[in-house]
Coordinates of C-alpha atoms in Angstrom, one line a residue:
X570 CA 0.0 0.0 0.0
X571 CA 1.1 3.7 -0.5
X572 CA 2.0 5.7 2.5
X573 CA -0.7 6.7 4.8
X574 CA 0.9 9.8 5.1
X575 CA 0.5 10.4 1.4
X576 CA 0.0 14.4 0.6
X577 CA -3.4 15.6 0.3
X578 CA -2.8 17.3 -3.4
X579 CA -3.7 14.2 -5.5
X580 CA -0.8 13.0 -7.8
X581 CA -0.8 13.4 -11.3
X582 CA -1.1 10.3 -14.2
X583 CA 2.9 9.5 -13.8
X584 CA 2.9 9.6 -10.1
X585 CA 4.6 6.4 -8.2
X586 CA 3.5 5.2 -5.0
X587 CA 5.8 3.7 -2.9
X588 CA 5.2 0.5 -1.2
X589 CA 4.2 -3.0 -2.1
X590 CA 0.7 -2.6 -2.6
X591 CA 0.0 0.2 -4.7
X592 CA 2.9 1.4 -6.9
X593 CA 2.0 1.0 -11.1
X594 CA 5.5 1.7 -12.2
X595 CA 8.9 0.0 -11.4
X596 CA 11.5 -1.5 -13.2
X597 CA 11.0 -5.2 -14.6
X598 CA 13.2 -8.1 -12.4
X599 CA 15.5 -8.9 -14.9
X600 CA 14.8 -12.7 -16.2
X601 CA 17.8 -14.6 -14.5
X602 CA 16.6 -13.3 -11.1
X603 CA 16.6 -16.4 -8.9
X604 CA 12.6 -17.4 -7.8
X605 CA 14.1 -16.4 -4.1
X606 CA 15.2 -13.0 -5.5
X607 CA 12.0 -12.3 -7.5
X608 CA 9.9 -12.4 -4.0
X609 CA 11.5 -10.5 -1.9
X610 CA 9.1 -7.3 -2.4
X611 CA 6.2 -9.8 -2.6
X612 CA 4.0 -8.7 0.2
X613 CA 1.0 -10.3 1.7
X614 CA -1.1 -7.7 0.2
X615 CA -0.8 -10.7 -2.5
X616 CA -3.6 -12.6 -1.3
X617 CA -5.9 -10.5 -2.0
X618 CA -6.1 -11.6 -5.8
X619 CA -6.7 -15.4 -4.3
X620 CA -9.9 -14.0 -2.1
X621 CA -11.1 -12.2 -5.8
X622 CA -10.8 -15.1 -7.3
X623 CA -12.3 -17.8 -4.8
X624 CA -15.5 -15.2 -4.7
X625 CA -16.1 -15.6 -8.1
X626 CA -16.9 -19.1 -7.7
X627 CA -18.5 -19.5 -4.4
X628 CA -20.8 -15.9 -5.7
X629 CA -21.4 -17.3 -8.6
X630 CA -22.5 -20.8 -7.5
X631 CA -25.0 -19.2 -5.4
X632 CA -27.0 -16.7 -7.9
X633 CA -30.4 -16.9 -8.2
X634 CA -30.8 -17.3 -11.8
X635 CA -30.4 -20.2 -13.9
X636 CA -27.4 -19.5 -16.3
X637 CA -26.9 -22.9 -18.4
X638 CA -23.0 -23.9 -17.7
X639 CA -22.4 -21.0 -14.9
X640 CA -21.9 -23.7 -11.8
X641 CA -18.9 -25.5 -14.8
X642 CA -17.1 -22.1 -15.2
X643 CA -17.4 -21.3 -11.3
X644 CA -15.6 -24.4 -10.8
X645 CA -13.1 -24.0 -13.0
X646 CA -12.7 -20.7 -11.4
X647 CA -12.2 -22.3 -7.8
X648 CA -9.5 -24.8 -9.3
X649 CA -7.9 -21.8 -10.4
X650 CA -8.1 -20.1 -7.2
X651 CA -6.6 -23.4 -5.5
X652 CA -3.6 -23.2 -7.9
X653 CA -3.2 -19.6 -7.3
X654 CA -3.2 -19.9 -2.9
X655 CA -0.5 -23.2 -3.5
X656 CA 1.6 -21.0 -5.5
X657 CA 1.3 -17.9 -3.3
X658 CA 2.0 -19.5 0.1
X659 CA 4.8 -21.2 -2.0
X660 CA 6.4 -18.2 -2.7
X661 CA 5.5 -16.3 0.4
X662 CA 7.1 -19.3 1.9
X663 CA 10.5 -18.7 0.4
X664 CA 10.2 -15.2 1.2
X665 CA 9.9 -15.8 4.9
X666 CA 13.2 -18.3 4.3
X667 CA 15.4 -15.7 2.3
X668 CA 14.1 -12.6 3.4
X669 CA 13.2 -12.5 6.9
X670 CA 14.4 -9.0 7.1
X671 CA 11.9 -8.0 4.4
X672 CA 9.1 -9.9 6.0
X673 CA 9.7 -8.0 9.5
X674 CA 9.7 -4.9 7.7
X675 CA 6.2 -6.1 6.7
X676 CA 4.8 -6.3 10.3
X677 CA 6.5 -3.3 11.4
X678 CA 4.9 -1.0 8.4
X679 CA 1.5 -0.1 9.2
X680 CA 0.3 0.1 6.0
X681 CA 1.3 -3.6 5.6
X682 CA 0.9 -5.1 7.9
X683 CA -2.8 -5.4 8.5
X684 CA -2.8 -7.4 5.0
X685 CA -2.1 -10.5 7.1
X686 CA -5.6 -10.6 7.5
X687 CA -5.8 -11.5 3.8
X688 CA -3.8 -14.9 4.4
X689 CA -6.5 -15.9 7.0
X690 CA -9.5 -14.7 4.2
X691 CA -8.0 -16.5 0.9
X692 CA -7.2 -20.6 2.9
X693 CA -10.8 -19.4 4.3
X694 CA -12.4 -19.1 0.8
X695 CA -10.9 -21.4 -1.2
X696 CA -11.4 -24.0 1.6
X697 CA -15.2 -22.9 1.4
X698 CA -15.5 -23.1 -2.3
X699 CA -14.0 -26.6 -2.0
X700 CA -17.9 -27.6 -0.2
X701 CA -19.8 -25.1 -2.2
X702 CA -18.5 -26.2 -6.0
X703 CA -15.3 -27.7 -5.8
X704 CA -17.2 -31.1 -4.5
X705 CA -18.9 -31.0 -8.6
X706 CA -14.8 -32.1 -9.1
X707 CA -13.5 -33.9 -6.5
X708 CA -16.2 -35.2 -4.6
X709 CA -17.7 -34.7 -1.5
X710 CA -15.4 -36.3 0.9
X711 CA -12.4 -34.5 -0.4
X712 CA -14.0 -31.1 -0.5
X713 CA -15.0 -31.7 3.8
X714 CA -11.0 -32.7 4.0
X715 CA -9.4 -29.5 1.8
X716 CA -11.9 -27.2 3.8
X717 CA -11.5 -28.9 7.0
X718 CA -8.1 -27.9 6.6
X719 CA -8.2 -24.5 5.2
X720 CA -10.9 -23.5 7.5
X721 CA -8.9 -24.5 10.4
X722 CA -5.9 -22.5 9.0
X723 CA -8.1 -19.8 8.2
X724 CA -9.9 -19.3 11.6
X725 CA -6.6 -19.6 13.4
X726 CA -4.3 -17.6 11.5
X727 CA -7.4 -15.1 11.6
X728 CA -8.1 -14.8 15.0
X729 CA -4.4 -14.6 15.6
X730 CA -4.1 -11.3 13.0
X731 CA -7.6 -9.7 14.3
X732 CA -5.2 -9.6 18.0
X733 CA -1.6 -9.3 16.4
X734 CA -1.8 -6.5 14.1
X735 CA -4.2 -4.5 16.2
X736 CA -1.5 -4.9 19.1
X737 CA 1.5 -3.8 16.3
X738 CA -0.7 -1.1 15.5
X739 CA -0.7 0.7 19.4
X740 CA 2.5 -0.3 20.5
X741 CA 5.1 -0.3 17.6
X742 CA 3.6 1.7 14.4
X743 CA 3.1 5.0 14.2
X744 CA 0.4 6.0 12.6
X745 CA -0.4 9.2 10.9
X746 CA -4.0 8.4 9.4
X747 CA -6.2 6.3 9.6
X748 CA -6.8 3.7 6.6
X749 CA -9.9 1.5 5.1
X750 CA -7.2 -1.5 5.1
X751 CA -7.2 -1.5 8.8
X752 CA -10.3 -3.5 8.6
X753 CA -8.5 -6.4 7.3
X754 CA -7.5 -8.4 10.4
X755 CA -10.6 -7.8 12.3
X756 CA -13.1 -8.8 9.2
X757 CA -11.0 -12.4 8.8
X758 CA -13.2 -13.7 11.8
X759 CA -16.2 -12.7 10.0
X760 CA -15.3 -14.6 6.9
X761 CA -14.9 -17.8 9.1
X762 CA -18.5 -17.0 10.7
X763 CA -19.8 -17.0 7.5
X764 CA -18.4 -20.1 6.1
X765 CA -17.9 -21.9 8.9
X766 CA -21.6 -23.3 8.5
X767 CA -21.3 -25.2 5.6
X768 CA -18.9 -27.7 8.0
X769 CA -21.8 -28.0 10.5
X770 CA -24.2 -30.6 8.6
X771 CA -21.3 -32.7 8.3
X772 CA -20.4 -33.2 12.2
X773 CA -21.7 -35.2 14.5
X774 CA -25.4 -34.4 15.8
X775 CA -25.4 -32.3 19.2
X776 CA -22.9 -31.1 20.8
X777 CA -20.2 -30.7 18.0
X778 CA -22.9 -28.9 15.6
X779 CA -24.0 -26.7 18.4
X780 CA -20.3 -26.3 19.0
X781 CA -19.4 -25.2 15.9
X782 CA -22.7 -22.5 15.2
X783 CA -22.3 -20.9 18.7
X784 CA -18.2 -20.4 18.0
X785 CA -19.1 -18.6 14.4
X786 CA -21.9 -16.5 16.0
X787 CA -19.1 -15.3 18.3
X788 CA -16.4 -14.7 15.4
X789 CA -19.8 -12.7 13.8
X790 CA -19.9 -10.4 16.9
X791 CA -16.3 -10.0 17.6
X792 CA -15.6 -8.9 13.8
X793 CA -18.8 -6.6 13.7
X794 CA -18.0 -5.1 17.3
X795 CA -14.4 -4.6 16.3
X796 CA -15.2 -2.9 12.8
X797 CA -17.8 -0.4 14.4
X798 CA -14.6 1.0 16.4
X799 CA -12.4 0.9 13.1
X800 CA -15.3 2.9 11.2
X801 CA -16.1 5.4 12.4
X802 CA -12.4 6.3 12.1
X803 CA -12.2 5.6 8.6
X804 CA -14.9 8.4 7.8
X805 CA -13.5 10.4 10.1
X806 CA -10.3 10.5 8.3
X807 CA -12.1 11.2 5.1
X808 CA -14.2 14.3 6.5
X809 CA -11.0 16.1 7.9
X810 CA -8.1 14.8 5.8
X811 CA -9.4 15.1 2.4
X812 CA -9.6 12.1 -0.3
X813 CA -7.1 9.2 -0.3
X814 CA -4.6 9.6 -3.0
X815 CA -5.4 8.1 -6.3
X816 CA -3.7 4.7 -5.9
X817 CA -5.4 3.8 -2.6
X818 CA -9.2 5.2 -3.3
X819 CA -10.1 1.9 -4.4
X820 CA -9.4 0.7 -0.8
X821 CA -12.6 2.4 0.6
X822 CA -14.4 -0.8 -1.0
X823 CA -12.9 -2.8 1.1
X824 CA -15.5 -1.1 3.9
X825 CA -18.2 -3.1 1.9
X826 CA -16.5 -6.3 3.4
X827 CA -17.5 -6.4 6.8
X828 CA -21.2 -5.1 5.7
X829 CA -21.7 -8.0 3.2
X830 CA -20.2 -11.0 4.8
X831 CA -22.0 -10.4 8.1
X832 CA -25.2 -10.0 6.0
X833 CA -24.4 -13.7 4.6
X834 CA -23.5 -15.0 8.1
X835 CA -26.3 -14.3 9.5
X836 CA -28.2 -15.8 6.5
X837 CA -26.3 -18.6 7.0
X838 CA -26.7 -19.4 10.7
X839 CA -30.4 -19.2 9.5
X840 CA -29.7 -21.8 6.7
X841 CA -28.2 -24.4 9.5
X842 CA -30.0 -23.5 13.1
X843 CA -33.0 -25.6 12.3
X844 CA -32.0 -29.0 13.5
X845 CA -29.2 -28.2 15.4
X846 CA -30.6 -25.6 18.4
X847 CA -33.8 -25.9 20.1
X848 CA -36.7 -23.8 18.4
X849 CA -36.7 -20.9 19.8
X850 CA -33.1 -20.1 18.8
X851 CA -33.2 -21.3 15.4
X852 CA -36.3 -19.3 14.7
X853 CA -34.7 -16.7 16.1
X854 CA -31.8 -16.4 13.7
X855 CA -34.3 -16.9 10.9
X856 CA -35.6 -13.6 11.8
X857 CA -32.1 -12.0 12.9
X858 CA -31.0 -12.7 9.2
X859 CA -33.6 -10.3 7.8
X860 CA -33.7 -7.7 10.4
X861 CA -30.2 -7.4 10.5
X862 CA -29.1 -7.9 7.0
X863 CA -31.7 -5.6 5.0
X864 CA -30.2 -2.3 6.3
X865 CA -27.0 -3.6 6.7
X866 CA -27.6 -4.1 2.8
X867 CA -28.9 -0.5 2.5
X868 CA -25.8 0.8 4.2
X869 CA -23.5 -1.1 1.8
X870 CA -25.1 -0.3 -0.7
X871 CA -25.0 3.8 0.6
X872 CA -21.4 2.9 1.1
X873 CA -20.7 1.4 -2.7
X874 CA -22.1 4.8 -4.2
X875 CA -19.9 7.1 -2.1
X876 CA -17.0 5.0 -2.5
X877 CA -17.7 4.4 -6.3
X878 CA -17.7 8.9 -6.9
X879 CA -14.4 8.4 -5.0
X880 CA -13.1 6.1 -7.7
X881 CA -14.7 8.3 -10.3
X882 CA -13.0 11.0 -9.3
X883 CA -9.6 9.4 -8.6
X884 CA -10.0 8.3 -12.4
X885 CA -10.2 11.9 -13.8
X886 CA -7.0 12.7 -12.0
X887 CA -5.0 10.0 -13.1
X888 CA -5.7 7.1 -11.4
X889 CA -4.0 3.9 -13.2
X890 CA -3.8 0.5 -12.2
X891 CA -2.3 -1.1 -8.5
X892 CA -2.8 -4.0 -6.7
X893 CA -5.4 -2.1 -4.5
X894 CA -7.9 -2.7 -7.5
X895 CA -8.3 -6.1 -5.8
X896 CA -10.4 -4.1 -3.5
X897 CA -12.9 -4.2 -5.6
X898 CA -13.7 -7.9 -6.0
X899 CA -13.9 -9.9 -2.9
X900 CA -15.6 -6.9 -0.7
X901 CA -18.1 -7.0 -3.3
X902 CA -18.5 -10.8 -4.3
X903 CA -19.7 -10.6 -0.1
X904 CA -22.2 -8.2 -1.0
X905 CA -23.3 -10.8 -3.8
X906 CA -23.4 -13.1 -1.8
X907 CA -25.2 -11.4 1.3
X908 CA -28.1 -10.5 -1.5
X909 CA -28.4 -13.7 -2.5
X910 CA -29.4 -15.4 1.0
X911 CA -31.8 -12.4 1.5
X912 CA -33.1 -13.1 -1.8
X913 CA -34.1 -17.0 -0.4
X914 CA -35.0 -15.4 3.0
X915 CA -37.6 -13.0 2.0
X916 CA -38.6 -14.8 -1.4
X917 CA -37.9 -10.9 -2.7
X918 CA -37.0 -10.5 -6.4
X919 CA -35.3 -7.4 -5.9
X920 CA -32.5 -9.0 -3.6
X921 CA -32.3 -11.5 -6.7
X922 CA -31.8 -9.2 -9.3
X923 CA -29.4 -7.3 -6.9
X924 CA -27.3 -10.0 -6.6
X925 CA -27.4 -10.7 -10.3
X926 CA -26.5 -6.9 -10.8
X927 CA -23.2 -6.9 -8.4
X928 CA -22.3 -10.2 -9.8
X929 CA -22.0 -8.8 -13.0
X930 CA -19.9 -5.9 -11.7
X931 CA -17.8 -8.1 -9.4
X932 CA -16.7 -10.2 -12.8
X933 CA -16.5 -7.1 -14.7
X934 CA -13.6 -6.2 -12.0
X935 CA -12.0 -9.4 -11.5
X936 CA -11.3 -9.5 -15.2
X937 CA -9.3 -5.9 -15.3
X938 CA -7.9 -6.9 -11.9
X939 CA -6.9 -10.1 -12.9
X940 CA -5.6 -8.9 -16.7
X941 CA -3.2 -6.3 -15.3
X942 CA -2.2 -8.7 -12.5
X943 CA -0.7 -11.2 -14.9
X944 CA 0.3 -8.7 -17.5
X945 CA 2.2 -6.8 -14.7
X946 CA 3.5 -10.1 -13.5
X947 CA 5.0 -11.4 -16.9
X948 CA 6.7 -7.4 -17.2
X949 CA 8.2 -8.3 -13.6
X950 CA 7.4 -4.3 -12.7
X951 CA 5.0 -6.3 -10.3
X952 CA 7.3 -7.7 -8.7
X953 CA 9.9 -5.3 -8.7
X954 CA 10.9 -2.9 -5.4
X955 CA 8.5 -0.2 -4.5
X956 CA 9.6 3.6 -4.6
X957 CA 12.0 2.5 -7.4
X958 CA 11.8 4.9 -10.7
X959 CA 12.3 3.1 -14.1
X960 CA 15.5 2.9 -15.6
X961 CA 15.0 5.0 -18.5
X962 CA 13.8 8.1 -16.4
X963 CA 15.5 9.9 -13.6
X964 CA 14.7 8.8 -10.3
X965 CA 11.5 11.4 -8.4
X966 CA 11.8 12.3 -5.0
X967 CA 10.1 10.2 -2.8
X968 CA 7.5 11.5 -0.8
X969 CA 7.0 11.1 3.1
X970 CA 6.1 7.9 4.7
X971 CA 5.1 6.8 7.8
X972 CA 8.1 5.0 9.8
X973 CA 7.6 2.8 12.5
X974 CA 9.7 2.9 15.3

């Protein structure tokens, strides 16, 4: 991500951000750069373009329409989103062996570091597109085991990050501004609530089931308790600090994440509780699902408008492509799929064909994402050191950044 310190005068069409996430112009890795070379700028910001990916599928499996060969492509589009989280924790993995000094300076920079909240969401996505469409594939039993797994992972390393960063964040960063990315770590716990039901059909009857529906309900309050303190300081920084700088407006989408997977938790502990609590409870949730998630819908959907003039705007003054355009899948694919169990809760076509409309737009972004991804990749400017000027122009001052102590 670009400094949070960033000035307020927004950049021009050439300008250069300077850390991992959002810069658009470096100088290619030159071909003979060893694999363990080629990652050491390769941030966990990374995983974001696994969690835009796995949404696609697990969205798009869900939609309310009847698309002839959607639930094939979908997937394919998981598969793909399995290859892409074996290679990324692959390289991540060497990174962490060759450049531990890199991947300290990670944690310690605060516009990094809350990114590890994207490992948790991508093994939690793809492990819950394994039961969703995966299973079409490789069957049932070995879709329970590669989500069994990855949703263990997920919840963990989740949990972990929604404590970890928030404690880097007070006692070693220093902060200058606040930041939409900041809601990262605490939303991973969320993500778990809301896939964690598709595991409770297949556990033993009673305890275990109840087990397991009680512990998301909690991840569900902790994530939605911990994002109305990180809010409220996100608009804040907007009202009295101006816009973000081009290159990290696409960021305030990432607010719809929170607002759209809680909306399709609670739709699914509605989907499960029948069964597996006592009456009262499990007609309770069916109501919670619609009293809670229609205006937490309305205030996403309040939320995508303002953030979408934000883009606009960034657009007409230069904006060009970084990594932060990943912002605009996954934090929407929740939105899709929020829509979508409203849509079966309240019978209610317009929840269908607002699911149908974002889905649309979700695709829409994961293709330009996902095009200048790989074409950025294949230049190696990707993958290439942040702040650095390219080789055939003389290197720009670079601007202020936060440091940590």
């Amino acid at each position: 991500m670009a400094s949070l310190a960033a000035p307020r005068t927004a950049p021009g069409p050439d300008s250069r951000a300077t850390t991992p996430g959002a810069h658009t112009v470096s100088p290619a890795i030159s071909p003979a750069a060893s694999p363990a070379r080629s990652v050491r700028h390769l941030g966990p910001n990374w995983y974001a373009s696994v969690m835009g990916t796995a949404i696609i599928a697990n969205a798009g499996a869900a939609l309310p329409v009847d698309v002839p060969g959607l639930r094939t492509v979908c997937a394919a589009v998981w598969a793909l989103s399995l290859a892409m989280l074996l290679v990324l924790v692959a390289a991540r993995t060497l990174h962490w062996i060759h450049h531990r000094d890199q991947a300290r300076a990670h944690l310690m920079d605060p516009a990094m570091a809350p990114f590890y909240g994207c490992l948790a969401m991508a093994l939690l996505a793809v492990g819950g597109g394994a039961v969703i469409v995966g299973r079409d594939w490789i069957g049932l039993p070995a879709a329970l085991a590669i989500d069994t797994v990855l949703f263990t992972a997920g919840t963990v390393i989740g949990l972990a990050a929604a404590v970890a960063v928030p404690y880097l964040m007070v006692v070693h960063h220093k902060i200058e501004s606040a930041s939409p990315v900041w809601l990262l770590p605490v939303v991973a716990p969320m993500v778990s609530a809301a896939l964690g039901p598709l595991l409770v059909p297949h556990l033993p009857a009673g305890q275990a089931q109840q087990t397991m529906l009680i512990a998301c309900y909690a991840m569900f309050g902790l994530s939605l308790l911990a994002t109305l303190v990180m809010l409220p300081l996100v608009f804040g920084r907007l009202v009295t600090g101006g816009p973000l700088p081009p290159a990290l407006t696409p960021t305030l989408f990432l607010v719809l994440g929170p607002l759209g997977q809680s909306t399709t938790a609670a739709n699914k502990f509605a989907d499960v509780a029948p069964g597996v609590l006592p009456d009262p409870y499990a007609h309770g949730f069916a109501a919670f699902a619609v009293l809670y998630g229609v205006p937490v819908t309305g205030f996403a959907l309040l939320w995508l408008a303002l953030a979408g003039a934000m883009v606009v705007r960034a657009r007409r003054r230069g904006m060009g492509f970084a990594m932060t355009f990943w912002a605009f899948t996954f934090p929407v694919g929740t939105c899709v799929t929020g829509a979508e169990g409203l849509a079966a809760h309240t019978g209610l076509a317009a929840f269908r064909w607002l699911a149908v409309g974002l889905y649309v737009f979700l695709v829409a972004a994961w293709l330009v994402a996902g095009f200048h991804t790989v074409r950025g990749l294949l230049s190696g400017a990707l993958l290439a050191g942040p702040g650095s000027a390219p080789t055939t122009a003389p290197a720009a001052p670079r601007p202020v950044t936060v440091r940590t102590r």
